[in-house]
Short mmCIF file of C-alpha atoms and ligand atoms in Angstrom, two decimals:
data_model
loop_
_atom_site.label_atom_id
_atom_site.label_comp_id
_atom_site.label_asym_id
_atom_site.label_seq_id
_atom_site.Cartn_x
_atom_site.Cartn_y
_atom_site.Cartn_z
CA UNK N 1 10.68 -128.48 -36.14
CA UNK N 2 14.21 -127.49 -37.48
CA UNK N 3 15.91 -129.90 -39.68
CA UNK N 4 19.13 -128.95 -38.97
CA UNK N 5 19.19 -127.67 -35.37
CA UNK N 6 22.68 -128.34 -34.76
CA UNK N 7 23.53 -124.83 -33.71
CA UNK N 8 20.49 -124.67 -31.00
CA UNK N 9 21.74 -128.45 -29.38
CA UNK N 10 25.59 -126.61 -29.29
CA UNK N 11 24.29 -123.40 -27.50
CA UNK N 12 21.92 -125.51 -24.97
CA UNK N 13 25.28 -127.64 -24.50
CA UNK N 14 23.32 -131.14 -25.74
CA UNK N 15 25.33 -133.59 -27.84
CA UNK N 16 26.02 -133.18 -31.73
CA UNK N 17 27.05 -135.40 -34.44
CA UNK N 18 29.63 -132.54 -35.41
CA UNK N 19 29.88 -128.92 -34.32
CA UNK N 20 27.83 -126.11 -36.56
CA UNK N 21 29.11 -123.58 -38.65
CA UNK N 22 28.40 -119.93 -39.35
CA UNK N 23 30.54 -116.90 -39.86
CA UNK N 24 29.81 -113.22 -38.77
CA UNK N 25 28.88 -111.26 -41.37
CA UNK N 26 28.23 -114.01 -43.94
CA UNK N 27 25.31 -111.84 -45.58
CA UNK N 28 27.53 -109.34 -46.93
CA UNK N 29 29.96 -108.31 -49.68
CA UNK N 30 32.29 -111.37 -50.72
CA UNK N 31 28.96 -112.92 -52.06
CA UNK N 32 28.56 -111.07 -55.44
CA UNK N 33 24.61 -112.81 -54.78
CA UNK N 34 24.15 -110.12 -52.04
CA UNK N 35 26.03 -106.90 -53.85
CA UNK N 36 23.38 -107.61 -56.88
CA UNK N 37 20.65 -107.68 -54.09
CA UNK N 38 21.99 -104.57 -52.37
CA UNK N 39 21.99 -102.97 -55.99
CA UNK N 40 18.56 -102.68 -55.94
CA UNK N 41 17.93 -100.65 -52.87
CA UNK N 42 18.41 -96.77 -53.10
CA UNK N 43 21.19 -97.12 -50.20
CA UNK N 44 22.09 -99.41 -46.97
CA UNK N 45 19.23 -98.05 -44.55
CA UNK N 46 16.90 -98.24 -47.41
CA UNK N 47 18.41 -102.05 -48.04
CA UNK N 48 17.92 -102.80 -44.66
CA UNK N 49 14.43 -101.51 -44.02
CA UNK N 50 12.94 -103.66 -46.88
CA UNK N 51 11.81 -106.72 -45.66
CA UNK N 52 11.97 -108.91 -48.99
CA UNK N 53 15.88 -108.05 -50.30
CA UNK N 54 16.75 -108.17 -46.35
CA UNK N 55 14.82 -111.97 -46.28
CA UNK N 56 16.92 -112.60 -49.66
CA UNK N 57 20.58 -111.89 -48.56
CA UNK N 58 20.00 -113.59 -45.07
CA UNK N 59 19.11 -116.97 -47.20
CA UNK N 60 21.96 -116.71 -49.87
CA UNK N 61 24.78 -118.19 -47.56
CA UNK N 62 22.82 -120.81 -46.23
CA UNK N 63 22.34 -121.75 -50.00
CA UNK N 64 25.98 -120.87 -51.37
CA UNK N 65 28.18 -121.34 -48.51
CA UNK N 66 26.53 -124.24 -46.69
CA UNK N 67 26.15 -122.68 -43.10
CA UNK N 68 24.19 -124.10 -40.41
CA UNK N 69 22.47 -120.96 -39.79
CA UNK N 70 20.79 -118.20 -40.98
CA UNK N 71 21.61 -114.94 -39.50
CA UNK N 72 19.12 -111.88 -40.11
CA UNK N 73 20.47 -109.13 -42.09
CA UNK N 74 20.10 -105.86 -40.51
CA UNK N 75 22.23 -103.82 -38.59
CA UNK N 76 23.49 -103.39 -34.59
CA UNK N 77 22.53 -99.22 -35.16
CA UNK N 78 18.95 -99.27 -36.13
CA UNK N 79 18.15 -99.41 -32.13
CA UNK N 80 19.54 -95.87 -31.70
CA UNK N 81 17.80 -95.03 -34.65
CA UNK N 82 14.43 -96.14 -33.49
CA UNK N 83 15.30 -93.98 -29.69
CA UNK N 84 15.56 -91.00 -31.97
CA UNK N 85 19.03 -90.68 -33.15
CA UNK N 86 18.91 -91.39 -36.82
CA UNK N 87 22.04 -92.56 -38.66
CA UNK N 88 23.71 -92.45 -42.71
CA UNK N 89 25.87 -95.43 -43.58
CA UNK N 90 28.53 -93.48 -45.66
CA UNK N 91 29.92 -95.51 -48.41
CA UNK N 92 33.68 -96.91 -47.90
CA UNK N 93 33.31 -94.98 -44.19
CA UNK N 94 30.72 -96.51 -42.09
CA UNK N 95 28.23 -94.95 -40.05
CA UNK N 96 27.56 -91.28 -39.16
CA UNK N 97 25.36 -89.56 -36.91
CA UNK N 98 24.65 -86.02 -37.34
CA UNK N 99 23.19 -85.55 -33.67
CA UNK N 100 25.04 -87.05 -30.78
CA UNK N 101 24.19 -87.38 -27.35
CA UNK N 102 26.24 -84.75 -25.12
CA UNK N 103 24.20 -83.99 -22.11
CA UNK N 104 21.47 -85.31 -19.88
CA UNK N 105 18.81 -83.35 -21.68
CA UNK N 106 19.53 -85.57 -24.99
CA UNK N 107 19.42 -88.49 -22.93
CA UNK N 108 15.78 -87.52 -21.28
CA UNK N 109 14.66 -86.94 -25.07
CA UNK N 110 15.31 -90.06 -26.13
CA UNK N 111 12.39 -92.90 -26.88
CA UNK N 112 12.44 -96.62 -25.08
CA UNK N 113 12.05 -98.44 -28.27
CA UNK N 114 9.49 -100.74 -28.75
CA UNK N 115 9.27 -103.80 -30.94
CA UNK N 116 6.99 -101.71 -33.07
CA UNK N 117 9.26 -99.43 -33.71
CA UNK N 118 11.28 -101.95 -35.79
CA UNK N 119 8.73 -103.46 -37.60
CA UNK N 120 10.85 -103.84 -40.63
CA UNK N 121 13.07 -105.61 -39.11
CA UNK N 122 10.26 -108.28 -37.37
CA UNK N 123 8.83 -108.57 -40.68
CA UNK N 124 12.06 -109.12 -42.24
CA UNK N 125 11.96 -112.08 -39.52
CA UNK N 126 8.75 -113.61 -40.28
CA UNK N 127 9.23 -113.57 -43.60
CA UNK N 128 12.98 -115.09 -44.03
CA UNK N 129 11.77 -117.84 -41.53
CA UNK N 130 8.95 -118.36 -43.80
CA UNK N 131 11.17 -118.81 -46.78
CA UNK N 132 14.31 -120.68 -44.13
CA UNK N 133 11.23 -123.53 -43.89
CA UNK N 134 12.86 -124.70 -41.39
CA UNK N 135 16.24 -126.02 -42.94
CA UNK N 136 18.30 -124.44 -40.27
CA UNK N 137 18.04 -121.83 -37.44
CA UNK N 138 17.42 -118.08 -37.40
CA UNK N 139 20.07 -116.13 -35.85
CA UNK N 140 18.73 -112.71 -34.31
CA UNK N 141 20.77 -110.55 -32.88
CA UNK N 142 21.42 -106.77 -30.99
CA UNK N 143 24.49 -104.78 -30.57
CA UNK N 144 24.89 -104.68 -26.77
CA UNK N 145 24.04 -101.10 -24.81
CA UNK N 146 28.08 -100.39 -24.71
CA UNK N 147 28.63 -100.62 -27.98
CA UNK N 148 25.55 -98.68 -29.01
CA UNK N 149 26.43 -95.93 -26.28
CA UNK N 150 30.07 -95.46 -27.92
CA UNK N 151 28.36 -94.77 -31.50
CA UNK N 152 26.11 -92.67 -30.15
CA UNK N 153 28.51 -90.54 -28.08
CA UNK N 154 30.77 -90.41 -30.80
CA UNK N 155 28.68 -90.05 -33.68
CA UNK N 156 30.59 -92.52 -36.10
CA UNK N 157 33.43 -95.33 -35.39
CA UNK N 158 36.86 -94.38 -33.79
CA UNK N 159 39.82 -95.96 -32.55
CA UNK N 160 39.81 -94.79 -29.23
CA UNK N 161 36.01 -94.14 -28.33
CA UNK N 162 37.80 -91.37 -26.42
CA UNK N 163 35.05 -89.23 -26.18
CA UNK N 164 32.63 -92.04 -25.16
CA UNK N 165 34.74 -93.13 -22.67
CA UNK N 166 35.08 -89.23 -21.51
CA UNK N 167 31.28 -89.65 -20.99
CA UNK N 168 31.52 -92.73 -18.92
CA UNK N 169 34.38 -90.64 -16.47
CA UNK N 170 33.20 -87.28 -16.57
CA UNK N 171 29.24 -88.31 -16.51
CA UNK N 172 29.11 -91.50 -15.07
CA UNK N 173 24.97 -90.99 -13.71
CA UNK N 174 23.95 -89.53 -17.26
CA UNK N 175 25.93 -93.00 -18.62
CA UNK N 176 24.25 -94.93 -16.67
CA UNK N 177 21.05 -93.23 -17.32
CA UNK N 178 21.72 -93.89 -21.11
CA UNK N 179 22.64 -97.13 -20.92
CA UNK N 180 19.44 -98.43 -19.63
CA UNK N 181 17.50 -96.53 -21.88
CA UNK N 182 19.28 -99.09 -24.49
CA UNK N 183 18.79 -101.60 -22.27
CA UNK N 184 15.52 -101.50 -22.12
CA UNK N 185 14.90 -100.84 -25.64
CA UNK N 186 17.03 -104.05 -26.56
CA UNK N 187 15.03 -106.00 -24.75
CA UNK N 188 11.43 -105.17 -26.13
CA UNK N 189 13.31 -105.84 -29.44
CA UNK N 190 14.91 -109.11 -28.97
CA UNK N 191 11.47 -109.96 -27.43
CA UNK N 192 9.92 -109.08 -30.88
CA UNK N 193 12.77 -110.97 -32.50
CA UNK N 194 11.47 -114.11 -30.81
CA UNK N 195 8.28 -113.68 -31.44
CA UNK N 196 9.04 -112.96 -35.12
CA UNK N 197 10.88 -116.57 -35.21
CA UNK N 198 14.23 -115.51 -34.27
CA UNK N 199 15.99 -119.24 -32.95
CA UNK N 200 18.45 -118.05 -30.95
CA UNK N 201 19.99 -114.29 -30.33
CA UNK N 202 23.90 -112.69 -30.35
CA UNK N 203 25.00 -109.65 -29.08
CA UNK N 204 27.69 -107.84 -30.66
CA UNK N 205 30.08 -106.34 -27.97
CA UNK N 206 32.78 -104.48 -30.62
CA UNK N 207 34.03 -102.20 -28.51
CA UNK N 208 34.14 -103.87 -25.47
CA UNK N 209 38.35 -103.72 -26.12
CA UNK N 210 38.51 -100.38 -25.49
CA UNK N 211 37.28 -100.27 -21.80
CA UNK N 212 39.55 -101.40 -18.86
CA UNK N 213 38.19 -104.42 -16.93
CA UNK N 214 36.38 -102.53 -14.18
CA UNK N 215 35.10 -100.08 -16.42
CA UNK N 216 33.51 -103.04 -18.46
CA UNK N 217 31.71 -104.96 -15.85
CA UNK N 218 30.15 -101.46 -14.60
CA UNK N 219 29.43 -99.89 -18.15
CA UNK N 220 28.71 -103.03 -20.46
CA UNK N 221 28.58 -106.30 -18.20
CA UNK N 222 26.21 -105.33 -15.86
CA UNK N 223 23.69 -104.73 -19.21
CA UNK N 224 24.51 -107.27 -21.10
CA UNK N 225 23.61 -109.72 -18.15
CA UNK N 226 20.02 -107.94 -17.65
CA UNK N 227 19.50 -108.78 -21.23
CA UNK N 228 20.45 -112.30 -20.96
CA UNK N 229 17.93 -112.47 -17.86
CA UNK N 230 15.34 -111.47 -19.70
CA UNK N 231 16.03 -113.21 -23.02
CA UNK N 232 17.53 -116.55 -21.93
CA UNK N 233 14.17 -118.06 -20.58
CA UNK N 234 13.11 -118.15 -24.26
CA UNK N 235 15.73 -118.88 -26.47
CA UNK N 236 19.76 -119.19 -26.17
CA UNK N 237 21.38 -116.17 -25.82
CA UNK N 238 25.34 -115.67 -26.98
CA UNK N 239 27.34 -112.63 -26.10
CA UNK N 240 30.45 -111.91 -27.98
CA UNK N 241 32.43 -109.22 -26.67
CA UNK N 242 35.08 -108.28 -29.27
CA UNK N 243 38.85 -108.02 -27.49
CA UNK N 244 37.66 -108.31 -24.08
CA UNK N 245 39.16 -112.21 -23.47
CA UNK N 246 39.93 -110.71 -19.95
CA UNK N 247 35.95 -110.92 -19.30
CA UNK N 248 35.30 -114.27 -20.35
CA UNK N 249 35.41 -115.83 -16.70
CA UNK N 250 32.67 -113.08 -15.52
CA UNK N 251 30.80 -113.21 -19.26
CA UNK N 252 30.32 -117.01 -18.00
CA UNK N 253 28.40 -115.90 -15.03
CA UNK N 254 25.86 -114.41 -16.87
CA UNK N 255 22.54 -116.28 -18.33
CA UNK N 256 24.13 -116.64 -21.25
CA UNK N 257 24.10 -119.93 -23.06
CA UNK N 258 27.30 -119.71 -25.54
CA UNK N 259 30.19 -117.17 -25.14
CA UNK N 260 31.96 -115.75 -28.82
CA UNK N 261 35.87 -115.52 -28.70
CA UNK N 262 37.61 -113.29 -31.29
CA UNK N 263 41.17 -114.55 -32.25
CA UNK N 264 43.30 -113.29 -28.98
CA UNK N 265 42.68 -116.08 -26.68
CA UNK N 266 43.74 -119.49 -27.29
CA UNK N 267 40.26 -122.58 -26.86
CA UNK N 268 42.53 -124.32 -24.00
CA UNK N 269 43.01 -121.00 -22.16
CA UNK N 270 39.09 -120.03 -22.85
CA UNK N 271 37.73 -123.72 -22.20
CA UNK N 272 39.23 -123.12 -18.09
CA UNK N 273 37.42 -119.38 -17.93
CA UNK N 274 34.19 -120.64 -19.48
CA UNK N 275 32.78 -122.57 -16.92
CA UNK N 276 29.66 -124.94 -18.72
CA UNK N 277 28.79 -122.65 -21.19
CA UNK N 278 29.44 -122.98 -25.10
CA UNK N 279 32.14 -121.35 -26.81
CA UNK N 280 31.83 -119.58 -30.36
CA UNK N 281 34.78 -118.69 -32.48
CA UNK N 282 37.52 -118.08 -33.14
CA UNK N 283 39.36 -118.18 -36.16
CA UNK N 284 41.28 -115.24 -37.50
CA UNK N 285 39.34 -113.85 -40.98
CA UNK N 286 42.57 -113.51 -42.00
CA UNK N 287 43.97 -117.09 -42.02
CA UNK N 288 41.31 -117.21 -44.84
CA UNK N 289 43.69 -115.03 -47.01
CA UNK N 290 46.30 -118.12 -46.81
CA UNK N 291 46.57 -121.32 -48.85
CA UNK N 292 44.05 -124.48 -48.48
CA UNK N 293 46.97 -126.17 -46.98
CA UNK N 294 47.40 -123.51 -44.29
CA UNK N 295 43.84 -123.11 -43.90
CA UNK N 296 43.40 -127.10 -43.11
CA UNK N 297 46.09 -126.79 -40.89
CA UNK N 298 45.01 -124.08 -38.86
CA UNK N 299 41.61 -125.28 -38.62
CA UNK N 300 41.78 -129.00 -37.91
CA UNK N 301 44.40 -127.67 -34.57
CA UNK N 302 41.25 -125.31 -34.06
CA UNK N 303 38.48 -127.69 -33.80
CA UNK N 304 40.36 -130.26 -32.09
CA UNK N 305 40.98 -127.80 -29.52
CA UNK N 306 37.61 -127.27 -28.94
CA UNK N 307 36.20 -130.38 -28.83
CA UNK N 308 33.08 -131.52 -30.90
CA UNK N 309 30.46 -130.64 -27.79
CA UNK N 310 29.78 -127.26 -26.24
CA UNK N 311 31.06 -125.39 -29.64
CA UNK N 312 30.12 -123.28 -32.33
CA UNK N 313 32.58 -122.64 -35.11
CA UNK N 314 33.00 -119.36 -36.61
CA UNK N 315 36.15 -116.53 -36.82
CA UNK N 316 36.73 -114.53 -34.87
CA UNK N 317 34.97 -111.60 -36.24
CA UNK N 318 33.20 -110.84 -38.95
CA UNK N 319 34.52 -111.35 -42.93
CA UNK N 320 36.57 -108.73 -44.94
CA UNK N 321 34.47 -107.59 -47.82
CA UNK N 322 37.84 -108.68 -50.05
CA UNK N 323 37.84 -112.45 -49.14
CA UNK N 324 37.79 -114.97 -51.40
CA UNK N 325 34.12 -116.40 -51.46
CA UNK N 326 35.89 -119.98 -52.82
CA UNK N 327 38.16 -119.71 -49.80
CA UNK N 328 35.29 -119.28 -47.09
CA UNK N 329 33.36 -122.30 -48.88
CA UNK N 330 36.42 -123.69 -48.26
CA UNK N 331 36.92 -123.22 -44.65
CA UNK N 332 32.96 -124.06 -44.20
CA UNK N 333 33.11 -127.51 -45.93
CA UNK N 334 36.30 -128.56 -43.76
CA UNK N 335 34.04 -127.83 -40.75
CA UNK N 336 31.28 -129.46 -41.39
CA UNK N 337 33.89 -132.50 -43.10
CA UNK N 338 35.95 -133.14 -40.01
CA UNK N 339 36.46 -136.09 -38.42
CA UNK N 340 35.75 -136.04 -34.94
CA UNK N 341 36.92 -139.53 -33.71
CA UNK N 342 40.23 -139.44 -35.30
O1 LIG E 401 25.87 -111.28 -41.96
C1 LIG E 401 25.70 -110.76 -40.86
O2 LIG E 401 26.53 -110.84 -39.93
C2 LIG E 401 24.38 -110.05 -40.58
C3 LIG E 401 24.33 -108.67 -40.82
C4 LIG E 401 25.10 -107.65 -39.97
C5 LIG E 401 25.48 -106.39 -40.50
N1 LIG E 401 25.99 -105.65 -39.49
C6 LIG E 401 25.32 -105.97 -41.90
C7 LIG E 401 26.20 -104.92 -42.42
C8 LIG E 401 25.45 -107.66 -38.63
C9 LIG E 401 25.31 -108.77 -37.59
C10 LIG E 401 26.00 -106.37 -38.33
C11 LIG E 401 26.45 -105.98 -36.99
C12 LIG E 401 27.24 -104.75 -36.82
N2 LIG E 401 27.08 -103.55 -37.45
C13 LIG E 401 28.28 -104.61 -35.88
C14 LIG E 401 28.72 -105.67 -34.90
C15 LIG E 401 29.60 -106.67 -35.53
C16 LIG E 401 31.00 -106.20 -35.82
O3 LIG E 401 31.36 -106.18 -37.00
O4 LIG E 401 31.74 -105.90 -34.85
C17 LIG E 401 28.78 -103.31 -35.98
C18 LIG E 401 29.92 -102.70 -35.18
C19 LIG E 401 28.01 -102.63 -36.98
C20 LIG E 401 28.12 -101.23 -37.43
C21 LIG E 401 28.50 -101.15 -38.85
N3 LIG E 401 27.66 -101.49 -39.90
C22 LIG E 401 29.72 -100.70 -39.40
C23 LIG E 401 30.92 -100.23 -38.58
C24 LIG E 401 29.60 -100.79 -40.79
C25 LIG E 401 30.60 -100.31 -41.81
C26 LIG E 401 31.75 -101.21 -41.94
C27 LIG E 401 31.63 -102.07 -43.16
O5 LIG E 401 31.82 -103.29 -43.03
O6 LIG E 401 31.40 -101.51 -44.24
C28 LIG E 401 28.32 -101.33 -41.08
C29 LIG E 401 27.77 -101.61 -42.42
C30 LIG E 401 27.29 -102.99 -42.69
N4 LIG E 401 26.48 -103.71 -41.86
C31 LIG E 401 27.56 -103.78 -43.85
C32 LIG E 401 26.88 -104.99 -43.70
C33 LIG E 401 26.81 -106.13 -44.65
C34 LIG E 401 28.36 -103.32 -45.05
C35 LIG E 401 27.54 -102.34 -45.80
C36 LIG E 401 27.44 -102.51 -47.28
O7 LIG E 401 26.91 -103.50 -47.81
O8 LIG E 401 27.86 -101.56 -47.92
#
């Protein structure tokens, strides 16, 4: 039994004392706990792909910053990986690919992951849940097939996604073909992610911003709500897809139990797309840059817009590696602080 399961009673839309708390990318650099941690592996895929520094950073903001939840440190591209596309993360740059998919043959040589197949990351799992003993939820979480498509069309992050999206107009069978390869795959891992202890799932949508609104329900909607289908009957599913507000009323149609909002759509104008479902979000990371005074400000008009039930605090998208980790305490305590009845 969770002792805090504040976050699981928001998604399922029961009644809280006072809405959770967690922040996208909390394990990460503006904690010097986690740069001494990553220090010790030879580089980020090796960091990632041992189980016990992996269970380490996923703990440290629950301890330092207070959150309500743990999320799992790992990463959205070790799915293509495991298919058969391997990946570098290149300091200061991000991710590169040195294969890319181009043509149906790549496509038809690609694996349907298995759970198995990322058995440092179920480990990684069982063992911070272990260690979590129970104090608050387990976050697990996938990148969804879209997003994972673009990177590996593209090979590494772009503005544009041009040449993804030249895929998805020029080859729209071999896309689709592709896509539910991921599909698929995502699935038998998120499975394993439950099974390993995994509370409750999110799947990062961060390029769903560049597509138009038709292309996204055909290319990344349609996916997304297979993978709620087949995930939801087990544990809460959220689906946060970055700069695509415009989706929000079909998102809601899905089996997902919570929807994430980045900082481009305002709670009042979300709260009448949403339907019953939970909403996640939405500060901007940058309002964390500001003064206490503007950060109260800007926060207590947030939360009151939400409304203490059916919500999930947390920005917008993930922290900047150059934030103050005083600040985000900051912004945390005022959360869990507030006043709801006044
Ligand atoms: O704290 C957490 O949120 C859990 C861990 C987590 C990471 N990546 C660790 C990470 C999560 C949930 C992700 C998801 C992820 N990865 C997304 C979706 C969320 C989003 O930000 O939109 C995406 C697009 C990726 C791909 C990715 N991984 C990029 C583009 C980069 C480089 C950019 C950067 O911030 O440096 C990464 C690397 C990465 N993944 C880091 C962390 C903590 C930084 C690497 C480091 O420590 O050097």
């Amino acid at each position: 039994m969770l002792k805090n399961d504040l976050l699981i009673r928001a998604a399922k839309g029961l009644e809280v004392e006072r809405a959770p708390v967690w922040l996208m990318r909390q394990a990460g650099r503006i904690l010097p706990e986690y740069k001494a941690t990553r220090a010790r592996a030879k580089n980020f895929i090796d960091f990632v792909k041992t189980p016990e520094l992996a269970c380490e950073v996923s703990i440290q903001p629950v301890d330092i910053l207070g959150v309500d939840a743990a999320i799992i440190f790992s990463d959205i591209l070790v799915i293509p990986e495991a298919m058969g596309l391997p990946y570098q993360m290149i300091e200061a740059k991000g991710p590169w690919f040195e294969n890319t998919i181009k043509s149906k043959a790549d496509v038809d040589k690609l694996k349907i992951a298995d759970a198995g197949d990322l058995d440092y990351v179920i480990k990684a799992l069982q063992l911070t849940k272990k260690e979590l003993n129970n104090r608050v939820p387990l976050i697990g979480f996938a990148g969804a097939p879209w997003t994972l498509f673009a990177y590996m069309i593209e090979g590494s992050g772009s503005k544009t996604f041009s040449k993804a999206k030249q895929f998805l107009y020029t080859q729209p069978e071999t896309a689709h073909l592709l896509l539910e390869k991921i599909t698929q795959s995502t699935i038998n891992y998120l499975k394993g992610q439950v099974a390993a202890g995994a509370d409750i799932l999110q799947l990062f949508d961060s390029w769903a911003g560049v597509l138009s609104p038709d292309m996204y329900y055909e290319f990344s909607l349609n996916y997304i709500s297979k993978i709620c289908d087949a995930l939801s009957p087990l544990v809460p599913v959220t689906v946060f897809a970055k700069d695509a507000h415009y989706a929000t009323e079909k998102i809601s149609q899905t089996s997902c139990s919570s929807i994430g909002l980045d900082w481009t759509i305002n709670p009042q104008s979300a709260r009448s797309q949403a339907g019953n479902k939970t909403l996640q979000g939405n500060a901007d990371p940058c309002l964390l840059y500001a003064s206490e005074e503007k950060i109260i400000r800007e926060t207590n008009q947030m939360l009151k817009a939400f409304g203490k039930n059916k919500y999930i605090c947390n920005l917008g998208h993930g922290l900047y590696p150059d934030l103050d980790k005083e600040k985000v305490k900051f912004f945390v305590d005022l959360v869990k602080n507030y006043k709801w009845n006044s």
